[in-house]
mmCIF file of C-alpha atoms in Angstrom:
data_model
loop_
_atom_site.group_PDB
_atom_site.id
_atom_site.type_symbol
_atom_site.label_atom_id
_atom_site.label_comp_id
_atom_site.label_asym_id
_atom_site.label_seq_id
_atom_site.Cartn_x
_atom_site.Cartn_y
_atom_site.Cartn_z
ATOM 1 C CA UNK A 1 -58.898 11.450 65.507
ATOM 2 C CA UNK A 2 -59.637 11.910 61.813
ATOM 3 C CA UNK A 3 -56.350 10.197 60.986
ATOM 4 C CA UNK A 4 -57.178 7.165 63.198
ATOM 5 C CA UNK A 5 -60.596 6.616 61.587
ATOM 6 C CA UNK A 6 -59.109 5.389 58.393
ATOM 7 C CA UNK A 7 -56.603 3.281 59.989
ATOM 8 C CA UNK A 8 -59.250 1.688 62.327
ATOM 9 C CA UNK A 9 -61.276 1.109 59.338
ATOM 10 C CA UNK A 10 -58.623 -0.656 57.496
ATOM 11 C CA UNK A 11 -57.800 -2.834 60.546
ATOM 12 C CA UNK A 12 -61.470 -3.840 61.156
ATOM 13 C CA UNK A 13 -61.752 -4.714 57.467
ATOM 14 C CA UNK A 14 -58.693 -6.775 57.568
ATOM 15 C CA UNK A 15 -59.731 -8.570 60.734
ATOM 16 C CA UNK A 16 -63.044 -9.393 59.216
ATOM 17 C CA UNK A 17 -61.338 -10.731 55.898
ATOM 18 C CA UNK A 18 -59.023 -12.809 58.096
ATOM 19 C CA UNK A 19 -61.962 -14.189 60.092
ATOM 20 C CA UNK A 20 -64.018 -14.962 56.838
ATOM 21 C CA UNK A 21 -61.020 -16.755 55.219
ATOM 22 C CA UNK A 22 -60.249 -18.741 58.606
ATOM 23 C CA UNK A 23 -64.045 -19.659 58.842
ATOM 24 C CA UNK A 24 -64.118 -20.731 55.057
ATOM 25 C CA UNK A 25 -60.999 -22.847 55.464
ATOM 26 C CA UNK A 26 -62.562 -24.525 58.436
ATOM 27 C CA UNK A 27 -65.688 -25.291 56.705
ATOM 28 C CA UNK A 28 -63.848 -26.752 53.791
ATOM 29 C CA UNK A 29 -61.772 -28.890 56.077
ATOM 30 C CA UNK A 30 -64.936 -29.984 57.876
ATOM 31 C CA UNK A 31 -66.483 -30.675 54.510
ATOM 32 C CA UNK A 32 -63.539 -32.871 53.276
ATOM 33 C CA UNK A 33 -63.410 -34.650 56.521
ATOM 34 C CA UNK A 34 -67.193 -35.539 56.267
ATOM 35 C CA UNK A 35 -66.790 -36.682 52.657
ATOM 36 C CA UNK A 36 -63.777 -38.920 53.529
ATOM 37 C CA UNK A 37 -65.820 -40.387 56.535
ATOM 38 C CA UNK A 38 -68.666 -41.111 53.928
ATOM 39 C CA UNK A 39 -66.076 -42.647 51.413
ATOM 40 C CA UNK A 40 -64.657 -44.667 53.987
ATOM 41 C CA UNK A 41 -68.116 -45.854 55.223
ATOM 42 C CA UNK A 42 -69.119 -46.652 51.716
ATOM 43 C CA UNK A 43 -65.914 -48.641 51.158
ATOM 44 C CA UNK A 44 -66.344 -50.470 54.280
ATOM 45 C CA UNK A 45 -69.894 -51.285 53.442
ATOM 46 C CA UNK A 46 -68.583 -52.695 50.008
ATOM 47 C CA UNK A 47 -66.043 -54.887 51.570
ATOM 48 C CA UNK A 48 -67.908 -55.857 54.855
ATOM 49 C CA UNK A 49 -66.841 -59.207 55.816
ATOM 50 C CA UNK A 50 -65.187 -59.994 52.494
ATOM 51 C CA UNK A 51 -61.834 -58.393 53.722
ATOM 52 C CA UNK A 52 -60.788 -61.814 55.229
ATOM 53 C CA UNK A 53 -57.800 -63.537 54.064
ATOM 54 C CA UNK A 54 -59.871 -66.331 52.802
ATOM 55 C CA UNK A 55 -62.059 -64.306 50.542
ATOM 56 C CA UNK A 56 -58.956 -62.489 49.128
ATOM 57 C CA UNK A 57 -57.599 -66.102 48.209
ATOM 58 C CA UNK A 58 -60.965 -66.824 46.465
ATOM 59 C CA UNK A 59 -61.026 -63.467 44.918
ATOM 60 C CA UNK A 60 -57.412 -63.944 43.549
ATOM 61 C CA UNK A 61 -58.268 -67.594 42.284
ATOM 62 C CA UNK A 62 -61.375 -66.360 40.247
ATOM 63 C CA UNK A 63 -59.542 -63.566 38.779
ATOM 64 C CA UNK A 64 -56.447 -65.676 37.821
ATOM 65 C CA UNK A 65 -58.727 -68.270 36.056
ATOM 66 C CA UNK A 66 -60.922 -65.681 34.276
ATOM 67 C CA UNK A 67 -58.857 -62.640 34.025
ATOM 68 C CA UNK A 68 -62.016 -60.495 34.864
ATOM 69 C CA UNK A 69 -61.978 -57.410 36.794
ATOM 70 C CA UNK A 70 -61.925 -57.482 40.590
ATOM 71 C CA UNK A 71 -65.417 -56.125 40.843
ATOM 72 C CA UNK A 72 -66.786 -58.668 38.458
ATOM 73 C CA UNK A 73 -65.220 -61.500 40.446
ATOM 74 C CA UNK A 74 -66.073 -60.044 43.913
ATOM 75 C CA UNK A 75 -69.898 -59.708 42.623
ATOM 76 C CA UNK A 76 -69.614 -63.291 41.342
ATOM 77 C CA UNK A 77 -68.459 -64.502 44.580
ATOM 78 C CA UNK A 78 -71.013 -62.691 46.517
ATOM 79 C CA UNK A 79 -73.822 -64.086 44.244
ATOM 80 C CA UNK A 80 -72.484 -67.549 44.539
ATOM 81 C CA UNK A 81 -72.078 -67.400 48.334
ATOM 82 C CA UNK A 82 -68.255 -67.687 48.026
ATOM 83 C CA UNK A 83 -68.534 -70.902 45.947
ATOM 84 C CA UNK A 84 -65.513 -70.454 43.896
ATOM 85 C CA UNK A 85 -66.263 -73.074 41.036
ATOM 86 C CA UNK A 86 -69.875 -71.578 40.770
ATOM 87 C CA UNK A 87 -68.199 -68.079 40.689
ATOM 88 C CA UNK A 88 -65.819 -69.011 37.784
ATOM 89 C CA UNK A 89 -68.809 -70.548 35.761
ATOM 90 C CA UNK A 90 -70.912 -67.269 36.435
ATOM 91 C CA UNK A 91 -68.058 -65.026 35.231
ATOM 92 C CA UNK A 92 -67.298 -67.161 32.268
ATOM 93 C CA UNK A 93 -70.880 -67.329 31.178
ATOM 94 C CA UNK A 94 -71.364 -63.569 31.407
ATOM 95 C CA UNK A 95 -68.139 -62.926 29.503
ATOM 96 C CA UNK A 96 -67.617 -62.333 25.770
ATOM 97 C CA UNK A 97 -64.834 -64.904 25.777
ATOM 98 C CA UNK A 98 -65.923 -67.945 27.770
ATOM 99 C CA UNK A 99 -62.673 -69.895 27.441
ATOM 100 C CA UNK A 100 -60.181 -70.400 30.400
ATOM 101 C CA UNK A 101 -57.466 -67.919 30.717
ATOM 102 C CA UNK A 102 -55.519 -70.351 32.588
ATOM 103 C CA UNK A 103 -56.244 -73.844 34.100
ATOM 104 C CA UNK A 104 -53.584 -73.443 36.688
ATOM 105 C CA UNK A 105 -53.654 -71.255 39.708
ATOM 106 C CA UNK A 106 -50.903 -70.296 42.264
ATOM 107 C CA UNK A 107 -50.960 -71.969 45.674
ATOM 108 C CA UNK A 108 -49.057 -70.659 48.910
ATOM 109 C CA UNK A 109 -47.010 -73.477 49.119
ATOM 110 C CA UNK A 110 -43.269 -74.659 49.115
ATOM 111 C CA UNK A 111 -41.819 -77.945 48.771
ATOM 112 C CA UNK A 112 -40.196 -80.540 46.374
ATOM 113 C CA UNK A 113 -41.202 -83.195 43.822
ATOM 114 C CA UNK A 114 -39.306 -86.394 43.594
ATOM 115 C CA UNK A 115 -39.567 -89.431 41.341
ATOM 116 C CA UNK A 116 -38.011 -92.933 40.749
ATOM 117 C CA UNK A 117 -38.207 -96.189 38.931
ATOM 118 C CA UNK A 118 -37.826 -99.664 40.050
ATOM 119 C CA UNK A 119 -38.331 -102.680 37.812
ATOM 120 C CA UNK A 120 -41.994 -102.365 36.460
ATOM 121 C CA UNK A 121 -42.988 -99.493 38.908
ATOM 122 C CA UNK A 122 -42.562 -95.696 38.769
ATOM 123 C CA UNK A 123 -43.348 -93.107 41.419
ATOM 124 C CA UNK A 124 -43.929 -89.371 41.368
ATOM 125 C CA UNK A 125 -44.615 -87.593 44.728
ATOM 126 C CA UNK A 126 -44.907 -84.116 46.091
ATOM 127 C CA UNK A 127 -43.858 -83.152 49.728
ATOM 128 C CA UNK A 128 -44.978 -79.859 50.899
ATOM 129 C CA UNK A 129 -43.749 -77.247 53.503
ATOM 130 C CA UNK A 130 -44.699 -73.658 54.357
ATOM 131 C CA UNK A 131 -41.232 -72.177 53.462
ATOM 132 C CA UNK A 132 -38.396 -72.855 50.939
ATOM 133 C CA UNK A 133 -35.987 -72.690 53.812
ATOM 134 C CA UNK A 134 -37.331 -75.930 55.033
ATOM 135 C CA UNK A 135 -37.823 -77.698 51.815
ATOM 136 C CA UNK A 136 -33.900 -77.090 51.110
ATOM 137 C CA UNK A 137 -32.898 -78.504 54.292
ATOM 138 C CA UNK A 138 -30.817 -81.801 53.973
ATOM 139 C CA UNK A 139 -33.300 -83.567 56.291
ATOM 140 C CA UNK A 140 -36.449 -82.604 54.087
ATOM 141 C CA UNK A 141 -34.497 -83.543 50.906
ATOM 142 C CA UNK A 142 -33.455 -86.805 52.290
ATOM 143 C CA UNK A 143 -36.997 -87.604 53.449
ATOM 144 C CA UNK A 144 -38.707 -86.968 50.038
ATOM 145 C CA UNK A 145 -35.935 -89.354 48.404
ATOM 146 C CA UNK A 146 -36.677 -92.104 50.833
ATOM 147 C CA UNK A 147 -40.376 -91.686 50.372
ATOM 148 C CA UNK A 148 -39.969 -92.290 46.842
ATOM 149 C CA UNK A 149 -38.123 -95.674 47.615
ATOM 150 C CA UNK A 150 -40.480 -96.659 50.221
ATOM 151 C CA UNK A 151 -43.521 -96.102 47.698
ATOM 152 C CA UNK A 152 -41.688 -98.099 45.031
ATOM 153 C CA UNK A 153 -40.718 -101.086 47.307
ATOM 154 C CA UNK A 154 -43.662 -101.122 49.546
ATOM 155 C CA UNK A 155 -46.634 -103.236 49.369
ATOM 156 C CA UNK A 156 -49.394 -100.996 47.693
ATOM 157 C CA UNK A 157 -51.984 -103.779 46.916
ATOM 158 C CA UNK A 158 -54.260 -102.508 49.805
ATOM 159 C CA UNK A 159 -54.601 -99.014 48.330
ATOM 160 C CA UNK A 160 -57.502 -97.877 46.277
ATOM 161 C CA UNK A 161 -56.886 -97.710 42.634
ATOM 162 C CA UNK A 162 -57.535 -94.616 40.689
ATOM 163 C CA UNK A 163 -60.723 -94.457 38.514
ATOM 164 C CA UNK A 164 -60.003 -94.782 34.675
ATOM 165 C CA UNK A 165 -60.454 -90.978 33.879
ATOM 166 C CA UNK A 166 -58.452 -88.262 32.534
ATOM 167 C CA UNK A 167 -54.994 -89.665 31.811
ATOM 168 C CA UNK A 168 -55.518 -93.175 33.085
ATOM 169 C CA UNK A 169 -55.461 -96.225 30.883
ATOM 170 C CA UNK A 170 -58.779 -98.316 31.993
ATOM 171 C CA UNK A 171 -56.893 -101.419 32.953
ATOM 172 C CA UNK A 172 -53.707 -99.805 34.446
ATOM 173 C CA UNK A 173 -52.704 -100.262 37.935
ATOM 174 C CA UNK A 174 -52.401 -96.614 39.023
ATOM 175 C CA UNK A 175 -52.469 -95.181 42.701
ATOM 176 C CA UNK A 176 -52.969 -91.661 42.941
ATOM 177 C CA UNK A 177 -53.275 -89.094 45.768
ATOM 178 C CA UNK A 178 -56.740 -89.838 47.293
ATOM 179 C CA UNK A 179 -56.892 -89.435 51.014
ATOM 180 C CA UNK A 180 -57.048 -93.205 51.321
ATOM 181 C CA UNK A 181 -53.845 -93.888 49.424
ATOM 182 C CA UNK A 182 -51.972 -91.291 51.147
ATOM 183 C CA UNK A 183 -53.131 -92.465 54.636
ATOM 184 C CA UNK A 184 -51.967 -95.971 53.707
ATOM 185 C CA UNK A 185 -48.722 -94.645 52.457
ATOM 186 C CA UNK A 186 -48.115 -92.987 55.913
ATOM 187 C CA UNK A 187 -48.515 -96.578 57.500
ATOM 188 C CA UNK A 188 -45.716 -98.085 55.559
ATOM 189 C CA UNK A 189 -42.404 -98.737 57.538
ATOM 190 C CA UNK A 190 -40.015 -95.889 57.194
ATOM 191 C CA UNK A 191 -36.611 -96.891 55.984
ATOM 192 C CA UNK A 192 -33.731 -94.463 55.918
ATOM 193 C CA UNK A 193 -30.832 -94.333 53.666
ATOM 194 C CA UNK A 194 -28.846 -96.820 55.925
ATOM 195 C CA UNK A 195 -31.698 -99.280 55.556
ATOM 196 C CA UNK A 196 -32.738 -98.922 59.302
ATOM 197 C CA UNK A 197 -36.372 -98.878 59.999
ATOM 198 C CA UNK A 198 -37.988 -98.568 63.558
ATOM 199 C CA UNK A 199 -40.875 -96.287 62.762
ATOM 200 C CA UNK A 200 -43.582 -95.630 60.224
ATOM 201 C CA UNK A 201 -43.612 -92.951 57.398
ATOM 202 C CA UNK A 202 -46.156 -91.125 59.386
ATOM 203 C CA UNK A 203 -44.246 -91.185 62.706
ATOM 204 C CA UNK A 204 -41.071 -89.731 60.718
ATOM 205 C CA UNK A 205 -43.221 -87.107 59.206
ATOM 206 C CA UNK A 206 -44.425 -86.058 62.602
ATOM 207 C CA UNK A 207 -40.836 -85.819 63.868
ATOM 208 C CA UNK A 208 -39.970 -83.476 61.009
ATOM 209 C CA UNK A 209 -42.881 -81.208 61.771
ATOM 210 C CA UNK A 210 -41.859 -81.038 65.407
ATOM 211 C CA UNK A 211 -38.152 -80.187 64.405
ATOM 212 C CA UNK A 212 -39.107 -77.447 61.776
ATOM 213 C CA UNK A 213 -42.399 -76.228 63.234
ATOM 214 C CA UNK A 214 -44.052 -76.289 59.907
ATOM 215 C CA UNK A 215 -47.142 -78.122 58.191
ATOM 216 C CA UNK A 216 -45.152 -80.711 56.291
ATOM 217 C CA UNK A 217 -47.241 -83.107 54.403
ATOM 218 C CA UNK A 218 -47.464 -85.429 51.482
ATOM 219 C CA UNK A 219 -49.196 -83.517 48.583
ATOM 220 C CA UNK A 220 -49.857 -85.246 45.342
ATOM 221 C CA UNK A 221 -48.736 -88.799 44.653
ATOM 222 C CA UNK A 222 -48.857 -91.207 41.679
ATOM 223 C CA UNK A 223 -47.660 -94.825 41.295
ATOM 224 C CA UNK A 224 -48.010 -96.574 37.974
ATOM 225 C CA UNK A 225 -47.294 -100.314 37.670
ATOM 226 C CA UNK A 226 -46.502 -101.663 34.089
ATOM 227 C CA UNK A 227 -49.229 -103.632 32.513
ATOM 228 C CA UNK A 228 -47.080 -105.265 29.633
ATOM 229 C CA UNK A 229 -43.426 -105.237 28.473
ATOM 230 C CA UNK A 230 -44.237 -102.774 25.832
ATOM 231 C CA UNK A 231 -44.576 -99.908 28.235
ATOM 232 C CA UNK A 232 -41.707 -97.541 28.582
ATOM 233 C CA UNK A 233 -41.446 -95.628 31.988
ATOM 234 C CA UNK A 234 -39.995 -92.376 32.218
ATOM 235 C CA UNK A 235 -39.759 -89.178 34.523
ATOM 236 C CA UNK A 236 -38.449 -85.549 33.968
ATOM 237 C CA UNK A 237 -37.602 -83.375 36.911
ATOM 238 C CA UNK A 238 -37.316 -79.585 36.346
ATOM 239 C CA UNK A 239 -35.364 -77.175 38.518
ATOM 240 C CA UNK A 240 -33.404 -79.995 40.215
ATOM 241 C CA UNK A 241 -32.055 -79.421 43.666
ATOM 242 C CA UNK A 242 -28.181 -79.874 44.116
ATOM 243 C CA UNK A 243 -27.693 -81.539 40.714
ATOM 244 C CA UNK A 244 -29.855 -84.479 41.689
ATOM 245 C CA UNK A 245 -32.051 -85.197 38.594
ATOM 246 C CA UNK A 246 -34.625 -86.986 40.880
ATOM 247 C CA UNK A 247 -35.656 -84.068 43.085
ATOM 248 C CA UNK A 248 -36.781 -80.601 41.952
ATOM 249 C CA UNK A 249 -39.577 -78.132 41.937
ATOM 250 C CA UNK A 250 -41.558 -79.645 39.184
ATOM 251 C CA UNK A 251 -41.832 -83.127 37.573
ATOM 252 C CA UNK A 252 -43.639 -85.258 34.928
ATOM 253 C CA UNK A 253 -44.291 -89.118 35.189
ATOM 254 C CA UNK A 254 -44.757 -90.291 31.566
ATOM 255 C CA UNK A 255 -45.624 -93.961 30.224
ATOM 256 C CA UNK A 256 -45.356 -94.643 26.427
ATOM 257 C CA UNK A 257 -46.502 -97.643 24.706
ATOM 258 C CA UNK A 258 -43.739 -98.825 22.214
ATOM 259 C CA UNK A 259 -43.913 -101.685 19.842
ATOM 260 C CA UNK A 260 -41.024 -104.224 20.298
ATOM 261 C CA UNK A 261 -39.629 -102.200 23.159
ATOM 262 C CA UNK A 262 -36.826 -104.411 24.058
ATOM 263 C CA UNK A 263 -35.503 -104.644 20.579
ATOM 264 C CA UNK A 264 -35.794 -100.913 19.885
ATOM 265 C CA UNK A 265 -33.952 -100.053 23.184
ATOM 266 C CA UNK A 266 -30.937 -102.118 21.888
ATOM 267 C CA UNK A 267 -30.440 -99.728 18.995
ATOM 268 C CA UNK A 268 -32.596 -96.576 19.501
ATOM 269 C CA UNK A 269 -32.446 -96.049 23.162
ATOM 270 C CA UNK A 270 -31.259 -92.396 22.870
ATOM 271 C CA UNK A 271 -33.988 -91.310 20.296
ATOM 272 C CA UNK A 272 -36.603 -92.876 22.724
ATOM 273 C CA UNK A 273 -35.136 -90.883 25.610
ATOM 274 C CA UNK A 274 -35.096 -87.768 23.571
ATOM 275 C CA UNK A 275 -38.658 -88.046 22.578
ATOM 276 C CA UNK A 276 -39.659 -88.961 26.094
ATOM 277 C CA UNK A 277 -37.787 -85.865 27.601
ATOM 278 C CA UNK A 278 -39.425 -83.571 24.935
ATOM 279 C CA UNK A 279 -42.928 -84.852 25.515
ATOM 280 C CA UNK A 280 -42.300 -84.344 29.235
ATOM 281 C CA UNK A 281 -41.108 -80.881 28.850
ATOM 282 C CA UNK A 282 -44.167 -80.062 26.716
ATOM 283 C CA UNK A 283 -46.455 -81.320 29.406
ATOM 284 C CA UNK A 284 -44.856 -79.391 32.178
ATOM 285 C CA UNK A 285 -45.218 -76.204 29.963
ATOM 286 C CA UNK A 286 -48.567 -76.749 28.346
ATOM 287 C CA UNK A 287 -50.232 -78.402 31.386
ATOM 288 C CA UNK A 288 -52.691 -80.691 29.653
ATOM 289 C CA UNK A 289 -55.136 -82.604 31.783
ATOM 290 C CA UNK A 290 -55.821 -85.530 29.438
ATOM 291 C CA UNK A 291 -54.226 -87.653 26.611
ATOM 292 C CA UNK A 292 -56.972 -87.469 24.278
ATOM 293 C CA UNK A 293 -60.521 -86.131 23.920
ATOM 294 C CA UNK A 294 -62.141 -89.555 24.669
ATOM 295 C CA UNK A 295 -60.187 -89.579 27.901
ATOM 296 C CA UNK A 296 -61.253 -86.218 28.990
ATOM 297 C CA UNK A 297 -63.499 -86.425 32.093
ATOM 298 C CA UNK A 298 -67.071 -86.305 30.849
ATOM 299 C CA UNK A 299 -68.079 -83.912 33.798
ATOM 300 C CA UNK A 300 -65.609 -81.287 32.572
ATOM 301 C CA UNK A 301 -66.716 -81.591 28.904
ATOM 302 C CA UNK A 302 -70.414 -81.160 29.900
ATOM 303 C CA UNK A 303 -69.672 -78.258 32.040
ATOM 304 C CA UNK A 304 -67.626 -76.646 29.421
ATOM 305 C CA UNK A 305 -70.444 -77.128 26.849
ATOM 306 C CA UNK A 306 -73.051 -75.667 29.386
ATOM 307 C CA UNK A 307 -70.816 -72.558 29.916
ATOM 308 C CA UNK A 308 -70.173 -71.942 26.125
ATOM 309 C CA UNK A 309 -73.989 -72.296 25.399
ATOM 310 C CA UNK A 310 -74.933 -70.023 28.219
ATOM 311 C CA UNK A 311 -72.417 -67.387 26.986
ATOM 312 C CA UNK A 312 -73.913 -67.353 23.310
ATOM 313 C CA UNK A 313 -77.599 -67.650 24.398
ATOM 314 C CA UNK A 314 -78.307 -63.870 23.770
ATOM 315 C CA UNK A 315 -76.966 -63.819 20.320
ATOM 316 C CA UNK A 316 -79.403 -63.261 17.569
ATOM 317 C CA UNK A 317 -78.136 -65.438 14.901
ATOM 318 C CA UNK A 318 -79.361 -68.521 13.047
ATOM 319 C CA UNK A 319 -79.160 -71.944 14.868
ATOM 320 C CA UNK A 320 -76.667 -73.421 12.543
ATOM 321 C CA UNK A 321 -74.291 -70.522 13.167
ATOM 322 C CA UNK A 322 -74.592 -70.876 16.843
ATOM 323 C CA UNK A 323 -73.996 -74.652 16.497
ATOM 324 C CA UNK A 324 -70.737 -73.887 14.447
ATOM 325 C CA UNK A 325 -69.683 -71.340 17.223
ATOM 326 C CA UNK A 326 -70.209 -73.825 19.844
ATOM 327 C CA UNK A 327 -68.261 -76.551 17.996
ATOM 328 C CA UNK A 328 -65.509 -74.045 17.298
ATOM 329 C CA UNK A 329 -65.198 -72.974 21.042
ATOM 330 C CA UNK A 330 -65.313 -76.642 22.198
ATOM 331 C CA UNK A 331 -62.415 -77.431 19.765
ATOM 332 C CA UNK A 332 -60.452 -74.439 21.013
ATOM 333 C CA UNK A 333 -60.952 -75.781 24.534
ATOM 334 C CA UNK A 334 -59.854 -79.233 23.529
ATOM 335 C CA UNK A 335 -56.807 -77.745 22.094
ATOM 336 C CA UNK A 336 -55.965 -76.058 25.320
ATOM 337 C CA UNK A 337 -56.333 -79.030 27.713
ATOM 338 C CA UNK A 338 -55.870 -82.269 25.710
ATOM 339 C CA UNK A 339 -52.398 -83.426 25.128
ATOM 340 C CA UNK A 340 -52.525 -84.847 21.517
ATOM 341 C CA UNK A 341 -54.656 -81.773 20.340
ATOM 342 C CA UNK A 342 -52.250 -79.076 21.889
ATOM 343 C CA UNK A 343 -49.786 -77.012 19.619
ATOM 344 C CA UNK A 344 -46.240 -78.514 20.269
ATOM 345 C CA UNK A 345 -44.449 -75.933 22.459
ATOM 346 C CA UNK A 346 -40.625 -77.035 21.890
ATOM 347 C CA UNK A 347 -40.442 -75.812 18.286
ATOM 348 C CA UNK A 348 -42.274 -73.276 15.827
ATOM 349 C CA UNK A 349 -43.700 -75.605 13.417
ATOM 350 C CA UNK A 350 -47.203 -75.167 14.836
ATOM 351 C CA UNK A 351 -47.711 -78.902 14.792
ATOM 352 C CA UNK A 352 -49.933 -80.695 17.042
ATOM 353 C CA UNK A 353 -48.522 -83.083 19.730
ATOM 354 C CA UNK A 354 -50.099 -85.978 17.837
ATOM 355 C CA UNK A 355 -48.351 -85.014 14.579
ATOM 356 C CA UNK A 356 -45.031 -84.736 16.405
ATOM 357 C CA UNK A 357 -45.499 -88.284 17.570
ATOM 358 C CA UNK A 358 -46.384 -89.524 14.134
ATOM 359 C CA UNK A 359 -43.458 -87.727 12.622
ATOM 360 C CA UNK A 360 -41.056 -89.245 15.120
ATOM 361 C CA UNK A 361 -42.559 -92.776 14.476
ATOM 362 C CA UNK A 362 -42.141 -92.438 10.779
ATOM 363 C CA UNK A 363 -38.563 -90.996 10.926
ATOM 364 C CA UNK A 364 -37.174 -93.519 13.458
ATOM 365 C CA UNK A 365 -39.572 -96.422 12.693
ATOM 366 C CA UNK A 366 -40.648 -96.744 16.027
ATOM 367 C CA UNK A 367 -44.436 -96.986 16.636
ATOM 368 C CA UNK A 368 -45.138 -94.942 20.014
ATOM 369 C CA UNK A 369 -48.163 -93.949 21.919
ATOM 370 C CA UNK A 370 -48.549 -91.825 25.118
ATOM 371 C CA UNK A 371 -50.363 -94.335 27.591
ATOM 372 C CA UNK A 372 -50.458 -92.207 30.868
ATOM 373 C CA UNK A 373 -48.830 -89.038 32.408
ATOM 374 C CA UNK A 374 -48.944 -86.901 35.375
ATOM 375 C CA UNK A 375 -47.278 -83.806 36.529
ATOM 376 C CA UNK A 376 -46.750 -81.763 39.526
ATOM 377 C CA UNK A 377 -45.473 -78.259 39.953
ATOM 378 C CA UNK A 378 -44.852 -76.844 43.320
ATOM 379 C CA UNK A 379 -46.899 -73.583 43.996
ATOM 380 C CA UNK A 380 -49.400 -74.473 41.227
ATOM 381 C CA UNK A 381 -52.751 -76.438 41.044
ATOM 382 C CA UNK A 382 -54.612 -77.389 37.889
ATOM 383 C CA UNK A 383 -58.272 -76.613 38.440
ATOM 384 C CA UNK A 384 -59.508 -79.358 36.015
ATOM 385 C CA UNK A 385 -57.307 -82.100 37.322
ATOM 386 C CA UNK A 386 -56.203 -81.650 40.896
#
């Protein structure tokens, strides 16, 4: 009995320790689970209804333009009731650097860009699909090619002309991708590659939608008609499809005014084509929205000035210094969105595009000016232009 007492004591002591350990472990587990529930509840409260795909797209848009944190962008969207343009302005007004990080944002679209020239007309058009599988299909490629020819040949006089803003010369005959213009384009007779026509463009578009079960539609569209004999029409297509230089993933439509064009084309055609290609490639890379400062949309300039002034309002500096800072920031803005003010991207000379054009004109004794341009990139949208 005396021997059993110590053994029994040890056994009871071990049992008690084991019970305490188990209880403590259970309490810790319960505590961790409760904390996890609270954290999840707080997280759910934070995202609430904003976890929808639409909100995520808006959040991505604001962040892509401003490069601000997700939290700042999310708060801005909440404060602006999910108005993305106001949210961008709010983020930029409160940021140390109010300049755009990018004027282009990604879009969830596939498709092709195609271009063509006929006599005194040039067309650039974008055809969209949901997948690249469809946009690479022969039927899709043939349709976008035919669409260019139809737009070139078709009677477009009933369509609305674009307003003289951004890149457009005030008296030019330019048709752009307004809803009215695209609707009218859809009513034109659809002529296939064999010259047959028994339906409209819109009817053939619906035929393709039924075949592929995708939302195929005309995206952006520009048609320019020459105003005089000095205008040189040119297009450049990048990432061409199947070696066809009229169809690809991005493209530029360019109109240059060249003095004594016909005479210069006889002896300097290659030089003219080279500078046209170079300017088009720069436009595709730098993504300007206007040729010159005076052609930049007044609303865009006013909004930019308001954002800059708002971002500097709390600085305790003399008025003349604030004015200089505002002027410096607006010049920097111009250098990022105005073609002639941009730094030329095809060499390392750090010249402005305007200087590149002057140097070319002097070297080849050809007086040229950029009269109009437009550019489309599949999967990208310019927030100041489109």
